[in-house]
XYZ file of C-alpha atoms in Angstrom:
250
model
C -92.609 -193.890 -72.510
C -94.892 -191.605 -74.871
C -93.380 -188.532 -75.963
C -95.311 -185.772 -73.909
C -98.506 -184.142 -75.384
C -98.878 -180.682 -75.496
C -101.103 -178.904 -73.112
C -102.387 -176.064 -74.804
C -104.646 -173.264 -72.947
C -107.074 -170.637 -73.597
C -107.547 -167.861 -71.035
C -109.300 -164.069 -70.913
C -111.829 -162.017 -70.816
C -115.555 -163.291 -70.060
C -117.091 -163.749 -73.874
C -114.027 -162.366 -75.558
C -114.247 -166.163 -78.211
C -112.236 -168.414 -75.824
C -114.939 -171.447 -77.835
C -113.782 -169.832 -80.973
C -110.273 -170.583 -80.545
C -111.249 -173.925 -78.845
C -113.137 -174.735 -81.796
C -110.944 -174.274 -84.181
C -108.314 -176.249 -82.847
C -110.427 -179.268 -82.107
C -111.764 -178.649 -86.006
C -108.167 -178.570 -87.082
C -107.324 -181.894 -84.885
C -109.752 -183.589 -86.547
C -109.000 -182.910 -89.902
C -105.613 -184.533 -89.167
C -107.800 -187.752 -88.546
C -107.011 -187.291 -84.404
C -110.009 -188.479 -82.475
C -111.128 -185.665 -79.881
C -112.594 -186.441 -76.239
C -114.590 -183.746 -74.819
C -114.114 -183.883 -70.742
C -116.898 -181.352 -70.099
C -119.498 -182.951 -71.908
C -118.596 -185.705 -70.081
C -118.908 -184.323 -66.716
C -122.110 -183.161 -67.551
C -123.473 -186.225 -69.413
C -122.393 -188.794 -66.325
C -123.128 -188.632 -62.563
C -119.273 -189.733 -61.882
C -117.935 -186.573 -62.970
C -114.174 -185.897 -64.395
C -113.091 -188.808 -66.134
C -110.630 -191.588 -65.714
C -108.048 -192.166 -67.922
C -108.947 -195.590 -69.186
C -112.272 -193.291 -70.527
C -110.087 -191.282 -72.941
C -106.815 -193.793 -73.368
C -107.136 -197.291 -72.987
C -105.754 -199.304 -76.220
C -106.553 -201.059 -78.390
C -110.391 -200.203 -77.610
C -110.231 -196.488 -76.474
C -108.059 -194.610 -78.171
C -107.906 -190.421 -78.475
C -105.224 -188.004 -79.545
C -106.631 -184.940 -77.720
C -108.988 -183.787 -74.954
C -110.641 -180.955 -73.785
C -110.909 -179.497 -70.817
C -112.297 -176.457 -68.676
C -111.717 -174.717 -65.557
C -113.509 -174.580 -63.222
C -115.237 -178.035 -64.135
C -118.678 -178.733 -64.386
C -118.964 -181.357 -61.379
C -118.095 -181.132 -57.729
C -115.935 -178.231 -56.431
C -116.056 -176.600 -59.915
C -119.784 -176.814 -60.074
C -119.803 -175.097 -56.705
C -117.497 -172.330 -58.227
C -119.416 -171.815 -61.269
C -123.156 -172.028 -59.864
C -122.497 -170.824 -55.577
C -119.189 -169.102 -54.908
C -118.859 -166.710 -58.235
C -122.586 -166.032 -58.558
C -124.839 -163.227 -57.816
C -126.493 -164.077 -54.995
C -127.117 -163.056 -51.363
C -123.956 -165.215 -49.915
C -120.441 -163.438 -49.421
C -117.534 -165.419 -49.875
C -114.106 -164.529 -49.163
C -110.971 -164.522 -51.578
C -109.326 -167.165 -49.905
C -112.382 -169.464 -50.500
C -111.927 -168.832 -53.899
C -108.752 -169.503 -53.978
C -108.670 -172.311 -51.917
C -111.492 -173.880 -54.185
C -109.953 -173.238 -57.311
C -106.356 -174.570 -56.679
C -108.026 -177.707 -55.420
C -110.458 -177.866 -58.231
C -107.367 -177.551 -60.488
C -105.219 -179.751 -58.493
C -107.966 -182.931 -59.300
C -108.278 -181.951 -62.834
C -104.628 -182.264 -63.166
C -104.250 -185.037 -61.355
C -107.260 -186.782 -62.938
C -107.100 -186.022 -66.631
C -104.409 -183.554 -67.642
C -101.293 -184.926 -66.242
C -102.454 -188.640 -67.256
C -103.374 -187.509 -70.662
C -100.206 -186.020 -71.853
C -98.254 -188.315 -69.956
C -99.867 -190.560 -72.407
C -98.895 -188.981 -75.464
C -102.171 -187.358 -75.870
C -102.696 -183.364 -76.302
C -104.944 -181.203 -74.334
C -107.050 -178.032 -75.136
C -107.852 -176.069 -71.964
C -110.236 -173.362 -71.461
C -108.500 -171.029 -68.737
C -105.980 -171.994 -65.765
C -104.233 -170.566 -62.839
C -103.540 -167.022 -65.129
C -107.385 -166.186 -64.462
C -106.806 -166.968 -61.064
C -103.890 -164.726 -60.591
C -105.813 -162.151 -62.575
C -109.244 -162.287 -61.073
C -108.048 -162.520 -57.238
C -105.158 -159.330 -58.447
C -108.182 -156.916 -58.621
C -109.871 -158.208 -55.745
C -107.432 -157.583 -54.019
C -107.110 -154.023 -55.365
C -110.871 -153.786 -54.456
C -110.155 -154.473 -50.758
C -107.290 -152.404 -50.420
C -104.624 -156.128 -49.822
C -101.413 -156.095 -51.703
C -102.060 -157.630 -55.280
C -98.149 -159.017 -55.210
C -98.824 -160.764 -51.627
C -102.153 -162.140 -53.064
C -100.345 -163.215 -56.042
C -97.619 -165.143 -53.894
C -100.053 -166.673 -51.708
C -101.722 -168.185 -54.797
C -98.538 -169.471 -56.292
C -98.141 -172.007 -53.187
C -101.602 -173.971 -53.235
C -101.121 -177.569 -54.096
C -102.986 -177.548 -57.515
C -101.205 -174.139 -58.420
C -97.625 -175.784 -58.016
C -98.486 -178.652 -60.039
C -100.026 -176.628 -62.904
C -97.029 -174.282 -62.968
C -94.869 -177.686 -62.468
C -96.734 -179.146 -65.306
C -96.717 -175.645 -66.847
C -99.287 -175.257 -70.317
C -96.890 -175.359 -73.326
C -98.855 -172.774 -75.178
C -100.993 -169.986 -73.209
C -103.554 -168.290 -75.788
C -104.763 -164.930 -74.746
C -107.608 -163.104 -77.090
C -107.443 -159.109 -76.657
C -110.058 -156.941 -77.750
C -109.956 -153.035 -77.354
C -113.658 -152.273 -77.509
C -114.873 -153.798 -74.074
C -118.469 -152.084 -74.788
C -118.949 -155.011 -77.493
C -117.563 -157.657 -75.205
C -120.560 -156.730 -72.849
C -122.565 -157.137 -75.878
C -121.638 -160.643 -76.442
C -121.904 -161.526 -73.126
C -125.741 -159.926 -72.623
C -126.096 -161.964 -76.108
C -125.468 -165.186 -73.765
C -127.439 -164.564 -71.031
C -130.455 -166.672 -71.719
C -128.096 -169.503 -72.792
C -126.538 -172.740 -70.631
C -123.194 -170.296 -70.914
C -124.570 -167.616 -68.323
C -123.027 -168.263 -64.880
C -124.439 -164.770 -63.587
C -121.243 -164.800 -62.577
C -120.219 -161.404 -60.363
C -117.596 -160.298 -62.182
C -119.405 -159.934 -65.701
C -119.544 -156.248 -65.734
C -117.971 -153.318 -68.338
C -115.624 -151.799 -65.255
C -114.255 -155.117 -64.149
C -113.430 -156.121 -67.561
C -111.921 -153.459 -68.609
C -109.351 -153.519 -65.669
C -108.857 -157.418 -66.032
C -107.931 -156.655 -69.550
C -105.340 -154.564 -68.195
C -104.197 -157.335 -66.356
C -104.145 -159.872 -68.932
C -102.265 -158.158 -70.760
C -99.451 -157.280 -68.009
C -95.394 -158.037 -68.125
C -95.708 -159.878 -64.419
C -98.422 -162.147 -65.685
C -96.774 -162.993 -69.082
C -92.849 -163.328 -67.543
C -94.056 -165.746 -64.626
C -95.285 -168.165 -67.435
C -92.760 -167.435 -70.114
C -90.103 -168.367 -67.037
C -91.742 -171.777 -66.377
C -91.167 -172.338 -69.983
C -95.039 -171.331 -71.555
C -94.735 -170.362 -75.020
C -97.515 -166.924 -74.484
C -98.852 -165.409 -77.646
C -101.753 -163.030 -78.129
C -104.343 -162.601 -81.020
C -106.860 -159.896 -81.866
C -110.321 -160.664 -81.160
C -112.202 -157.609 -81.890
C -111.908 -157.932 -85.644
C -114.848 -161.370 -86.116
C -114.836 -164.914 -85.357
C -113.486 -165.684 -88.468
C -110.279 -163.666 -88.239
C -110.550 -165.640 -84.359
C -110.028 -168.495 -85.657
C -107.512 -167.984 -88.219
C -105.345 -166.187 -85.861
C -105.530 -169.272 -83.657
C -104.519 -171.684 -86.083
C -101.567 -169.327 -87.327
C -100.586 -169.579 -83.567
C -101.557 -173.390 -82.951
């Protein structure tokens, strides 16, 4: 059997230079000479969605070393979270939708492409996992007066949750950034671009409280425990000293 490849994910804030870090270690890859497979493009580029594994590892004639990745996805249930469930519009839907959706969003991603791919030998690059779950969903349920530790626990045993924590990320990236007025800057910057999910949570006051949360013990011990290497970087300074940080940490 292949040795395991390294899952590798990038979660925070909305517009804090997750696709700076992402970047850079896809740029870095392929300096090395390893091929790169972008899932999301994918998605968006083919009616059929996620991809199969014989897309991204099927030798001798398709061969990568690393793919990318994003949750939620760009087809199916993670189109519906993206562009109907976390969007400003006139429909209400409940936390456990969301969490429901998610953790079976994630639990076909895994299923489909990460756990095949590293099984494989090949490394992946993730944008976000079940952390922004746990973090989004723990101040919702601050807003509506629920216990954030019950929430927490209830998340923790959805099928696609499991597996992710069974096949736990071996590096968790988290970018910090102490000014959040500038992070609503960037994200304004985006608005007009494919990047804008007008989501609902891509205000100054929410941010500023799921920074808090990002940044918590709980959330860093319950991946350090699975065995997720967790390391910070500063991403207030540019998206030069982004990238460098990431690579240092990579």
């Amino acid at each position: 059997m292949a040795e395991r490849g390294l899952f590798v994910v990038i979660d925070g804030l909305d517009g804090i230079g997750k696709g700076e870090i992402e970047r850079a270690i896809i740029t870095y890859e392929q300096k090395l000479g390893k091929a790169v497979f972008d899932s999301v493009a994918f998605s968006k580029a083919n009616r059929k969605g996620l991809p199969e594994l014989r897309d991204f590892w099927n030798p001798p004639e398709t061969h990568y070393h690393t793919v990318i990745t994003a949750e939620p996805t760009y087809e199916g249930i993670g189109h519906n979270i993206r562009f109907e469930i976390t969007a400003r519009n006139e429909r209400d839907y409940s936390a456990e939708t969301e969490i429901q959706a998610y953790s079976l969003n994630r639990l076909i991603l895994m299923k489909r492409v990460v756990i095949p791919a590293i099984s494989n030998g090949l490394n992946v690059v993730q944008s976000r996992c079940f952390s922004a779950t746990l973090a989004y969903q723990t101040l919702r349920a601050e807003d509506e007066g629920r216990n954030p530790e019950n929430t927490r626990h209830r998340i923790l045993v959805h099928e696609g949750n499991k597996l992710q924590l069974e096949y736990h990320p071996d590096l968790l990236i988290i970018p910090r950034i102490k000014n959040i007025d500038e992070l609503m800057k960037r994200i304004e910057a985006r608005k007009d671009s494919t990047k804008d999910d007008n989501s609902i949570f891509d205000n100054s006051q929410f941010q500023k409280r799921l920074n808090r949360v990002y940044q918590s013990s709980w959330l860093r011990k319950l991946f350090e425990s699975a065995g997720t290497t967790v390391e910070y970087l500063d991403a207030s300074i540019s998206p030069e000293s982004t990238r460098k940080q990431a690579l240092e940490i990579y």
